[in-house]
Short mmCIF file of C-alpha atoms in Angstrom, two decimals:
data_model
loop_
_atom_site.label_atom_id
_atom_site.label_comp_id
_atom_site.label_asym_id
_atom_site.label_seq_id
_atom_site.Cartn_x
_atom_site.Cartn_y
_atom_site.Cartn_z
CA MET A 29 95.84 128.36 121.34
CA GLU A 30 93.52 126.90 123.95
CA SER A 31 94.84 124.41 126.44
CA ALA A 32 94.00 120.75 125.88
CA GLY A 33 92.45 120.60 129.34
CA GLY A 34 90.04 123.47 128.62
CA GLN A 35 88.90 121.92 125.38
CA ARG A 36 88.30 118.58 127.02
CA GLY A 37 86.31 120.23 129.77
CA ARG A 38 83.82 121.60 127.25
CA ASP A 39 83.68 118.38 125.22
CA GLY A 40 83.21 116.04 128.14
CA GLY A 41 80.85 118.24 130.16
CA THR A 42 83.17 118.33 133.21
CA GLN A 43 86.21 120.50 133.89
CA ARG A 44 89.49 118.59 133.75
CA ARG A 45 92.92 119.75 134.70
CA SER A 46 95.66 120.75 132.31
CA PRO A 47 99.09 119.06 132.51
CA LEU A 48 100.44 122.11 134.40
CA ASP A 49 97.62 121.85 136.95
CA ILE A 50 98.46 118.21 137.50
CA ILE A 51 102.12 118.94 138.23
CA LEU A 52 101.29 121.77 140.68
CA SER A 53 98.71 119.58 142.35
CA GLN A 54 101.23 116.81 142.81
CA ILE A 55 103.62 119.21 144.55
CA ARG A 56 100.94 120.40 146.97
CA ARG A 57 99.57 117.00 147.85
CA LYS A 58 100.88 114.79 150.64
CA HIS A 59 103.32 112.11 149.58
CA THR A 60 101.38 109.17 150.94
CA ALA A 61 99.76 106.35 149.05
CA SER A 62 96.46 106.75 150.92
CA ASP A 63 96.06 110.37 149.80
CA ARG A 64 96.71 109.73 146.14
CA LYS A 65 93.89 109.27 143.67
CA PRO A 66 94.29 107.67 140.22
CA LEU A 67 95.23 110.41 137.76
CA ARG A 68 92.60 110.77 135.04
CA ARG A 69 94.00 110.00 131.64
CA PHE A 70 93.67 112.35 128.72
CA LEU A 71 91.82 109.55 126.98
CA SER A 72 89.68 106.98 128.74
CA GLN A 73 91.97 103.98 129.03
CA SER A 74 92.73 101.44 131.73
CA SER A 75 96.22 100.87 133.04
CA HIS A 76 96.33 97.61 131.13
CA GLN A 77 95.61 99.43 127.86
CA THR A 78 97.95 102.33 128.43
CA GLY A 79 100.75 100.66 130.30
CA ILE A 80 100.50 103.30 133.04
CA PRO A 81 100.39 101.74 136.54
CA GLU A 82 97.50 102.52 138.90
CA ASP A 83 97.79 103.19 142.63
CA GLY A 84 97.96 99.55 143.63
CA GLU A 85 100.99 99.09 141.42
CA MET A 86 102.59 102.21 142.88
CA GLU A 87 102.09 100.93 146.41
CA GLY A 88 103.69 97.65 145.46
CA ARG A 89 106.74 99.50 144.28
CA GLU A 90 106.91 101.47 147.53
CA ASP A 91 106.74 98.25 149.52
CA ARG A 92 109.84 97.06 147.69
CA GLY A 93 111.80 99.94 149.12
CA GLN A 94 111.33 102.73 146.58
CA SER A 95 110.83 106.22 147.96
CA PRO A 96 107.17 107.34 147.71
CA GLY A 97 108.26 110.80 146.63
CA VAL A 98 110.45 109.45 143.84
CA VAL A 99 107.77 107.05 142.65
CA GLU A 100 105.10 109.75 142.67
CA ALA A 101 107.26 112.25 140.79
CA ALA A 102 108.11 109.66 138.14
CA SER A 103 104.47 108.68 137.87
CA SER A 104 103.41 112.30 137.52
CA GLU A 105 105.98 113.01 134.83
CA HIS A 106 105.02 109.85 132.97
CA ASP A 107 101.30 110.60 133.19
CA VAL A 108 101.77 114.11 131.86
CA GLY A 109 103.94 112.84 129.01
CA TRP A 110 101.44 110.15 128.10
CA GLY A 111 98.69 112.74 128.17
CA ARG A 112 100.60 114.81 125.62
CA VAL A 113 100.86 111.76 123.39
CA CYS A 114 97.12 111.14 123.64
CA VAL A 115 96.24 114.75 122.85
CA PHE A 116 98.65 114.75 119.90
CA LEU A 117 97.11 111.58 118.44
CA GLN A 118 93.58 112.76 119.12
CA ARG A 119 94.30 115.88 117.10
CA LEU A 120 95.28 113.65 114.18
CA GLY A 121 92.16 111.53 114.55
CA LYS A 122 94.15 108.55 115.86
CA MET A 123 93.54 106.30 118.84
CA ALA A 124 96.12 106.17 121.59
CA ASP A 125 97.74 102.80 122.22
CA CYS A 126 100.76 102.36 124.44
CA ARG A 127 102.06 99.47 122.31
CA SER A 128 101.39 100.69 118.77
CA LEU A 129 101.86 104.19 117.35
CA SER A 130 100.57 104.74 113.81
CA VAL A 131 100.61 108.20 112.24
CA ALA A 132 100.79 107.06 108.61
CA HIS A 133 99.23 109.35 105.99
CA CYS A 134 98.95 112.23 108.47
CA ASP A 135 100.86 114.93 106.56
CA LEU A 136 103.04 115.55 109.58
CA THR A 137 104.85 118.88 109.73
CA ALA A 138 108.28 119.60 111.19
CA THR A 139 106.54 120.90 114.32
CA ASP A 140 104.52 117.69 114.59
CA LEU A 141 107.68 115.62 114.37
CA LEU A 142 109.34 117.70 117.08
CA GLU A 143 106.35 117.29 119.37
CA LEU A 144 106.12 113.59 118.64
CA GLY A 145 109.80 113.08 119.29
CA GLU A 146 109.53 114.72 122.70
CA SER A 147 106.64 112.40 123.57
CA LEU A 148 108.10 109.07 122.45
CA SER A 149 110.16 108.72 125.62
CA CYS A 150 106.86 108.59 127.55
CA ILE A 151 105.79 105.33 125.89
CA PRO A 152 108.20 102.74 127.33
CA LEU A 153 106.12 99.76 126.18
CA LEU A 154 105.95 100.86 122.54
CA GLU A 155 106.41 97.93 120.15
CA VAL A 156 105.19 99.25 116.77
CA VAL A 157 105.91 102.62 115.13
CA ASP A 158 104.47 103.50 111.70
CA LEU A 159 105.46 106.87 110.23
CA SER A 160 104.81 105.87 106.61
CA TRP A 161 103.71 108.30 103.89
CA ASN A 162 104.89 111.41 105.71
CA SER A 163 107.40 113.21 103.50
CA SER A 164 108.59 115.47 106.32
CA VAL A 165 110.21 112.52 108.08
CA GLY A 166 113.04 112.42 105.54
CA GLY A 167 115.76 115.01 105.19
CA GLY A 168 116.63 115.30 108.87
CA GLY A 169 113.31 114.82 110.63
CA LEU A 170 114.10 111.21 111.42
CA GLN A 171 116.94 111.79 113.84
CA GLY A 172 114.87 113.57 116.48
CA LEU A 173 112.34 110.75 116.44
CA LEU A 174 114.36 107.57 116.43
CA GLY A 175 116.69 108.66 119.21
CA LYS A 176 113.75 108.48 121.65
CA LEU A 177 112.70 104.91 120.85
CA HIS A 178 112.85 102.30 123.57
CA PRO A 179 114.66 98.97 123.07
CA LEU A 180 111.35 97.04 123.25
CA LEU A 181 110.46 98.19 119.72
CA ARG A 182 109.59 95.29 117.41
CA GLU A 183 108.33 96.98 114.22
CA LEU A 184 109.42 100.14 112.40
CA HIS A 185 107.60 101.25 109.24
CA LEU A 186 108.99 104.17 107.21
CA VAL A 187 107.39 103.66 103.80
CA ALA A 188 107.55 106.62 101.38
CA CYS A 189 109.06 109.05 103.88
CA GLN A 190 111.54 110.57 101.39
CA LEU A 191 114.44 109.19 103.36
CA THR A 192 117.89 110.29 102.19
CA ALA A 193 121.29 108.64 102.36
CA ALA A 194 121.95 110.67 105.51
CA ASP A 195 118.76 109.28 107.01
CA ALA A 196 120.01 105.79 106.17
CA THR A 197 123.08 106.47 108.28
CA VAL A 198 120.94 107.64 111.20
CA LEU A 199 118.64 104.67 110.82
CA GLY A 200 121.60 102.31 110.87
CA GLY A 201 122.73 103.65 114.22
CA VAL A 202 119.26 103.19 115.68
CA VAL A 203 118.66 99.70 114.28
CA SER A 204 121.79 98.33 115.92
CA ALA A 205 120.42 99.50 119.30
CA LEU A 206 117.05 97.75 118.93
CA PRO A 207 117.73 94.12 119.89
CA ARG A 208 114.08 93.06 119.56
CA LEU A 209 113.39 94.60 116.15
CA CYS A 210 111.53 92.06 113.99
CA VAL A 211 110.12 94.14 111.13
CA LEU A 212 111.87 96.93 109.22
CA ASN A 213 110.06 98.46 106.24
CA VAL A 214 111.73 101.34 104.39
CA SER A 215 110.11 100.70 101.01
CA CYS A 216 109.47 103.45 98.44
CA ASN A 217 112.42 105.61 99.46
CA PRO A 218 114.43 105.84 96.22
CA GLN A 219 116.75 108.55 97.56
CA LEU A 220 117.99 106.16 100.23
CA THR A 221 120.77 104.96 97.92
CA GLN A 222 121.44 108.11 95.89
CA GLU A 223 124.99 108.78 97.13
CA VAL A 224 127.74 108.04 94.63
CA ASP A 225 129.04 105.11 96.67
CA ALA A 226 125.73 104.40 98.47
CA GLY A 227 127.62 105.02 101.70
CA GLY A 228 124.52 105.72 103.78
CA PHE A 229 122.82 102.52 102.70
CA ARG A 230 126.00 100.54 103.26
CA GLU A 231 126.04 101.76 106.87
CA LEU A 232 122.41 100.75 107.26
CA ALA A 233 123.07 97.35 105.72
CA ALA A 234 126.06 96.81 108.03
CA SER A 235 123.96 97.64 111.09
CA LEU A 236 121.44 94.95 110.15
CA SER A 237 123.96 92.31 111.18
CA HIS A 238 123.24 93.36 114.79
CA ALA A 239 119.46 93.05 114.36
CA THR A 240 119.53 89.33 115.03
CA SER A 241 115.78 89.20 115.79
CA LEU A 242 114.84 90.56 112.35
CA THR A 243 112.24 88.42 110.57
CA THR A 244 110.94 90.86 107.90
CA LEU A 245 113.01 93.21 105.76
CA GLN A 246 111.22 95.25 103.10
CA LEU A 247 113.25 97.35 100.66
CA GLN A 248 110.82 97.70 97.77
CA ALA A 249 111.58 100.54 95.32
CA CYS A 250 114.61 101.84 97.18
CA GLY A 251 116.83 102.25 94.14
CA LEU A 252 119.04 99.33 95.14
CA THR A 253 122.12 98.81 92.99
CA VAL A 254 124.51 95.89 92.60
CA ASP A 255 126.79 97.46 95.23
CA CYS A 256 123.85 97.69 97.61
CA LEU A 257 123.17 93.98 97.13
CA ALA A 258 126.77 93.18 98.03
CA ALA A 259 126.53 95.21 101.25
CA LEU A 260 123.18 93.67 102.12
CA GLY A 261 124.37 90.16 101.38
CA ALA A 262 127.24 90.47 103.86
CA SER A 263 124.76 91.19 106.66
CA LEU A 264 122.33 88.42 105.70
CA ARG A 265 124.90 85.89 106.88
CA SER A 266 124.14 87.06 110.43
CA LEU A 267 120.33 87.01 110.03
CA PRO A 268 119.18 83.38 109.89
CA SER A 269 115.83 84.35 111.43
CA VAL A 270 114.68 86.39 108.38
CA ARG A 271 111.46 84.95 106.98
CA GLU A 272 110.41 87.64 104.51
CA LEU A 273 112.71 89.56 102.15
CA ASP A 274 111.23 92.09 99.72
CA LEU A 275 113.60 93.57 97.12
CA SER A 276 110.97 94.19 94.45
CA CYS A 277 110.78 97.16 92.07
CA ASN A 278 114.55 97.74 92.15
CA LYS A 279 115.43 97.73 88.47
CA SER A 280 119.04 98.83 88.99
CA LEU A 281 120.00 95.55 90.61
CA ALA A 282 119.65 93.79 87.24
CA GLY A 283 122.70 91.73 86.33
CA GLY A 284 124.05 91.59 89.88
CA LEU A 285 121.72 89.29 91.76
CA ASP A 286 124.56 86.82 92.26
CA ARG A 287 126.06 89.31 94.74
CA LEU A 288 123.08 88.53 96.96
CA THR A 289 122.38 84.88 96.18
CA LEU A 290 125.86 83.98 97.45
CA HIS A 291 124.52 84.66 100.94
CA LEU A 292 120.87 83.64 100.63
CA SER A 293 121.61 80.07 101.67
CA HIS A 294 122.24 81.37 105.21
CA LEU A 295 118.55 82.37 105.47
CA THR A 296 117.47 78.92 106.51
CA HIS A 297 114.03 80.15 107.63
CA LEU A 298 113.26 82.28 104.57
CA GLU A 299 109.62 81.79 103.55
CA SER A 300 108.98 84.69 101.16
CA LEU A 301 111.28 86.23 98.56
CA ASP A 302 109.91 89.05 96.39
CA LEU A 303 111.86 90.03 93.26
CA HIS A 304 109.05 91.21 91.02
CA LEU A 305 109.73 94.05 88.58
CA CYS A 306 113.51 93.93 88.99
CA CYS A 307 114.47 93.53 85.31
CA LEU A 308 116.12 90.22 86.16
CA THR A 309 118.45 88.92 83.48
CA HIS A 310 119.06 85.35 82.40
CA SER A 311 122.20 85.22 84.56
CA ASP A 312 120.26 86.62 87.55
CA LEU A 313 117.72 83.84 87.25
CA GLU A 314 120.43 81.22 86.89
CA ALA A 315 122.03 82.46 90.11
CA LEU A 316 118.66 82.35 91.85
CA ILE A 317 117.88 78.84 90.62
CA GLN A 318 121.24 77.66 91.93
CA VAL A 319 120.44 78.72 95.51
CA LEU A 320 116.75 77.69 95.60
CA PRO A 321 117.35 74.06 96.70
CA SER A 322 118.94 75.33 99.92
CA LEU A 323 115.89 77.47 100.81
CA MET A 324 113.92 74.60 102.26
CA ALA A 325 111.43 76.82 104.12
CA LEU A 326 110.43 78.83 101.02
CA THR A 327 106.69 79.00 100.33
CA ASP A 328 106.40 82.21 98.29
CA LEU A 329 108.61 83.25 95.38
CA ASP A 330 107.63 86.27 93.26
CA VAL A 331 109.56 86.81 90.03
CA SER A 332 106.59 88.28 88.17
CA SER A 333 106.93 91.22 85.78
CA ASN A 334 110.38 89.94 84.74
CA LYS A 335 110.16 88.97 81.08
CA GLU A 336 113.20 86.72 81.19
CA ALA A 337 111.49 84.56 83.81
CA GLY A 338 109.09 83.35 81.14
CA GLY A 339 111.84 81.30 79.55
CA MET A 340 113.14 79.84 82.83
CA VAL A 341 110.01 78.29 84.31
CA HIS A 342 111.05 74.64 83.92
CA PRO A 343 114.39 74.95 85.78
CA LEU A 344 112.78 77.29 88.29
CA VAL A 345 110.01 74.84 89.15
CA SER A 346 112.48 71.96 89.28
CA ALA A 347 114.61 73.78 91.88
CA LEU A 348 111.73 74.74 94.20
CA PRO A 349 110.53 72.75 97.24
CA LEU A 350 107.19 72.18 95.51
CA MET A 351 105.52 70.27 98.33
CA GLN A 352 105.41 73.42 100.46
CA MET A 353 105.12 76.15 97.82
CA ARG A 354 102.00 78.31 98.07
CA ARG A 355 102.62 81.22 95.68
CA LEU A 356 104.56 81.47 92.43
CA PRO A 357 103.07 84.42 90.50
CA LEU A 358 104.25 84.60 86.89
CA ASN A 359 102.05 87.41 85.62
CA SER A 360 103.64 89.59 82.92
CA CYS A 361 106.45 87.08 82.37
CA SER A 362 106.00 86.43 78.63
CA LEU A 363 105.26 82.75 79.13
CA SER A 364 105.77 80.48 76.17
CA GLU A 365 103.81 77.28 75.57
CA GLU A 366 106.71 75.28 76.97
CA SER A 367 107.01 77.38 80.12
CA TYR A 368 103.24 77.34 80.56
CA THR A 369 103.40 73.55 80.59
CA GLY A 370 106.20 73.72 83.16
CA LEU A 371 104.06 75.88 85.43
CA ALA A 372 101.36 73.20 85.41
CA LEU A 373 103.75 70.99 87.40
CA ALA A 374 103.68 73.45 90.30
CA VAL A 375 99.98 74.35 90.16
CA PRO A 376 98.72 71.40 92.27
CA TYR A 377 100.59 72.78 95.29
CA LEU A 378 99.75 76.47 94.92
CA CYS A 379 96.98 78.27 96.79
CA SER A 380 97.33 81.29 94.48
CA VAL A 381 97.84 81.11 90.71
CA ASP A 382 98.51 84.32 88.78
CA VAL A 383 99.22 84.20 85.03
CA SER A 384 97.64 87.54 84.20
CA TRP A 385 98.84 89.31 81.04
CA CYS A 386 100.16 86.06 79.62
CA LYS A 387 98.52 85.65 76.21
CA VAL A 388 99.53 82.01 75.90
CA VAL A 389 96.81 81.12 78.41
CA GLY A 390 94.02 82.02 75.99
CA GLY A 391 92.67 78.86 74.35
CA HIS A 392 94.77 76.68 76.69
CA LEU A 393 93.20 77.34 80.10
CA ALA A 394 92.24 73.66 80.43
CA LEU A 395 95.91 72.73 81.00
CA LEU A 396 96.01 74.94 84.06
CA LEU A 397 92.58 74.12 85.43
CA ASP A 398 93.01 70.36 85.21
CA ALA A 399 96.06 70.61 87.49
CA LEU A 400 94.28 72.51 90.29
CA GLN A 401 93.63 70.83 93.62
CA PRO A 402 90.14 71.55 95.06
CA SER A 403 91.16 71.96 98.71
CA VAL A 404 94.26 74.03 97.93
CA ILE A 405 93.48 76.75 95.37
CA LEU A 406 92.17 79.99 96.91
CA GLU A 407 92.97 82.61 94.28
CA LEU A 408 92.92 82.48 90.48
CA HIS A 409 94.10 85.53 88.52
CA LEU A 410 93.51 85.43 84.75
CA SER A 411 93.38 89.11 83.83
CA SER A 412 94.09 90.01 80.18
CA CYS A 413 94.81 86.44 79.09
CA GLU A 414 92.78 86.60 75.86
CA LEU A 415 90.43 83.92 77.19
CA THR A 416 87.88 82.45 74.82
CA SER A 417 84.34 81.18 75.32
CA ASP A 418 85.75 77.63 75.25
CA ASP A 419 88.02 78.55 78.17
CA LEU A 420 85.01 79.75 80.16
CA HIS A 421 83.10 76.57 79.33
CA HIS A 422 85.98 74.53 80.69
CA LEU A 423 86.10 76.74 83.78
CA ALA A 424 82.38 76.10 84.24
CA ALA A 425 82.93 72.34 83.99
CA VAL A 426 85.63 72.50 86.68
CA CYS A 427 83.22 74.44 88.91
CA ARG A 428 80.49 71.83 88.47
CA ARG A 429 82.91 69.12 89.59
CA GLY A 430 83.50 71.05 92.82
CA CYS A 431 87.18 71.63 92.05
CA LEU A 432 86.91 75.34 92.90
CA SER A 433 84.74 75.03 95.99
CA SER A 434 87.42 76.74 98.13
CA LEU A 435 88.16 79.55 95.67
CA ARG A 436 87.90 83.03 97.23
CA VAL A 437 89.25 85.34 94.52
CA LEU A 438 88.53 85.09 90.78
CA ASP A 439 89.96 87.72 88.44
CA LEU A 440 88.68 87.48 84.85
CA SER A 441 89.09 91.17 83.99
CA TYR A 442 90.15 92.47 80.59
CA ASN A 443 88.96 89.41 78.70
CA GLY A 444 86.57 91.05 76.28
CA SER A 445 86.87 88.28 73.69
CA VAL A 446 84.72 85.92 75.78
CA GLY A 447 81.25 85.56 74.26
CA ASP A 448 77.89 85.74 76.04
CA GLU A 449 77.55 81.96 76.10
CA GLY A 450 80.84 81.64 77.96
CA TRP A 451 79.78 84.00 80.76
CA SER A 452 76.33 82.38 80.96
CA ALA A 453 77.87 78.92 81.31
CA LEU A 454 80.18 80.05 84.11
CA PHE A 455 77.48 81.58 86.28
CA ALA A 456 75.05 78.76 85.66
CA ALA A 457 77.61 76.15 86.76
CA GLY A 458 77.55 76.81 90.51
CA GLY A 459 80.29 75.36 92.73
CA LEU A 460 81.70 78.71 93.89
CA GLY A 461 80.24 78.87 97.38
CA SER A 462 83.40 80.31 98.96
CA LEU A 463 83.92 83.04 96.39
CA GLU A 464 84.42 86.48 97.98
CA ASP A 465 85.89 88.67 95.24
CA VAL A 466 85.08 88.70 91.50
CA ASP A 467 86.51 91.05 88.88
CA LEU A 468 84.76 91.13 85.49
CA SER A 469 85.85 94.61 84.44
CA LEU A 470 86.76 95.48 80.85
CA ARG A 471 89.63 97.44 79.41
CA PRO A 472 89.37 101.23 79.74
CA LEU A 473 87.15 102.91 77.17
CA THR A 474 85.51 99.66 76.12
CA SER A 475 82.07 98.24 76.73
CA ALA A 476 80.03 95.13 76.06
CA SER A 477 76.41 94.34 76.68
CA CYS A 478 75.73 91.82 79.42
CA SER A 479 71.97 91.61 78.95
CA VAL A 480 72.21 88.04 77.62
CA TRP A 481 74.06 86.56 80.58
CA LEU A 482 72.92 88.93 83.35
CA PRO A 483 69.99 86.60 84.24
CA ALA A 484 72.47 83.77 84.83
CA LEU A 485 74.45 85.96 87.22
CA LEU A 486 71.32 87.11 89.05
CA CYS A 487 70.20 83.50 89.49
CA ALA A 488 73.67 82.55 90.73
CA LEU A 489 73.82 85.18 93.48
CA PRO A 490 72.00 83.07 96.12
CA GLN A 491 74.65 80.40 95.53
CA LEU A 492 77.41 82.92 96.28
CA PRO A 493 76.82 83.52 100.01
CA ALA A 494 80.42 84.63 100.69
CA LEU A 495 80.55 87.28 97.95
CA THR A 496 81.69 90.68 99.28
CA ARG A 497 83.02 92.46 96.16
CA LEU A 498 82.03 92.54 92.50
CA ARG A 499 83.79 94.73 89.94
CA TRP A 500 82.15 95.12 86.56
CA ALA A 501 81.72 97.33 83.51
CA ILE A 502 77.94 97.53 83.20
CA GLY A 503 75.24 99.71 81.70
CA SER A 504 72.76 101.71 83.75
CA GLN A 505 69.79 99.37 83.20
CA GLU A 506 71.71 96.24 84.18
CA ARG A 507 73.17 98.13 87.13
CA GLU A 508 69.70 98.89 88.49
CA GLN A 509 68.68 95.23 88.19
CA LEU A 510 71.79 94.09 90.01
CA GLN A 511 71.50 96.68 92.78
CA HIS A 512 67.86 95.73 93.30
CA ARG A 513 68.74 92.05 93.64
CA LEU A 514 71.54 92.85 96.12
CA ARG A 515 69.66 95.44 98.17
CA ASN A 516 69.67 93.22 101.27
CA ARG A 517 73.29 92.09 100.98
CA SER A 518 76.54 93.76 101.98
CA ILE A 519 78.37 93.51 98.67
CA LEU A 520 80.71 96.20 97.39
CA LEU A 521 79.82 96.92 93.77
CA GLU A 522 82.54 98.67 91.78
CA TRP A 523 81.70 99.98 88.34
CA ASP A 524 84.58 100.42 85.94
CA PRO A 525 84.98 104.25 85.90
CA ASP A 526 86.43 104.30 82.39
CA SER A 527 83.86 102.07 80.76
CA ILE A 528 81.46 103.59 78.24
CA ASP A 529 77.78 103.40 78.95
CA GLU A 530 76.50 103.19 75.40
CA ALA A 531 72.91 103.85 76.40
CA SER A 532 73.94 107.05 78.17
CA LEU A 533 75.99 108.14 75.17
CA ARG A 534 73.10 107.59 72.81
CA GLU A 535 70.87 109.57 75.14
CA GLN A 536 73.34 112.45 75.21
CA GLU A 537 73.80 112.43 71.45
CA SER A 538 70.08 112.37 70.61
CA PRO A 539 68.74 115.80 69.54
CA GLU A 540 66.48 117.63 71.90
CA GLU A 541 62.84 117.65 70.92
#
């Protein structure tokens, strides 16, 4: 294997020294500040960017009584170590940054982890480490890495690393030694709690009580059980600074949420609580509703994809601090007409409304739209709501009144029952000057001609200056017209890959002449 220095010499056009050359050179050179030259970094970075002091800083340290020889040796060792980090990251196609290390999605091997672990001690100013989506981290690879972290670390991301219960134990020991840790994300590690008594996770949960600076804790899809909630709840009492708590996609906690809600009231600064897709039961929701009045900082509550939530909207809305709420997604919650009416009470305060996959919305969209506040609503998600042409006409009327002038995201996908006149009315209405993202895609393996209302959309495009993304199921002829009209604009056009282009099918099925 060629040395990193030799490779750089050919790439950069000038010969640079290898780490070994640097060390030998340091031994031979005189130990005086005047003789020293700034050591060239492996990547072109200033001392401010890399955190490595230049000569002036070294001299300042010597003036304060430090031995020049000691300072120079430490500097040399640090420079060589930092160079190894830079070469390692360069090989992975990553930029070197002394404060943030991200090697997510890099398919790291055991050898990579060993090399990385040896280099971490050379980055004393490191604040962010992201090792997500590297399966080799779990099963023992974590220990050699985390033991080298410096106490300045503020964020640690270990998403989908195949962490085991043993890794949870190791992680617990490290977390308690990181007094400045603000963000811990170990989502998508279902084996984290696979021990019979969840002992490893319980040790991790116990260690969190020492992470008093923690503001964000993400445990999505970690296989959390009722026992895990009890262990976690005990530590939450010591974490009043937590602002974001994500426990979503943990179906095994169903029926035991009260083990956690007993302690939630201690999170006086909690702003976001995510419990979507947790199979919450009626009793779980009752326990949650009981603690909501004490969460006075809450702005975002996600109980979507929990069918039982559809029958609890009225008490849920009544318990929330509505004046400050910004998100309350209820998509896939089996809303009834009564609960849909209850949601309308919260809508005026929300900047994002998501009732996708709720069939009750179809034919009754006016109830929701009439409650929107023009300067507040930014996102409107109405996917698969069985909307009708009348619903689209009402949406068009709201647009004309300027009530959606701040809207940035509009999702109308999977509403194939809307007729041509409905789509034409919407795009002819105007009033969507802030719109950035539009989804008009159809269900897989379905198609519908848009030739009738395509002219309305083409005429509306100049009135959509902020548009950056349009997703659509569209035939080849309409696609060419649209691409031609947008040829001078930077808009991402996404064609539904599963939609059927009827014209193409007819062309393929026609017999050859």
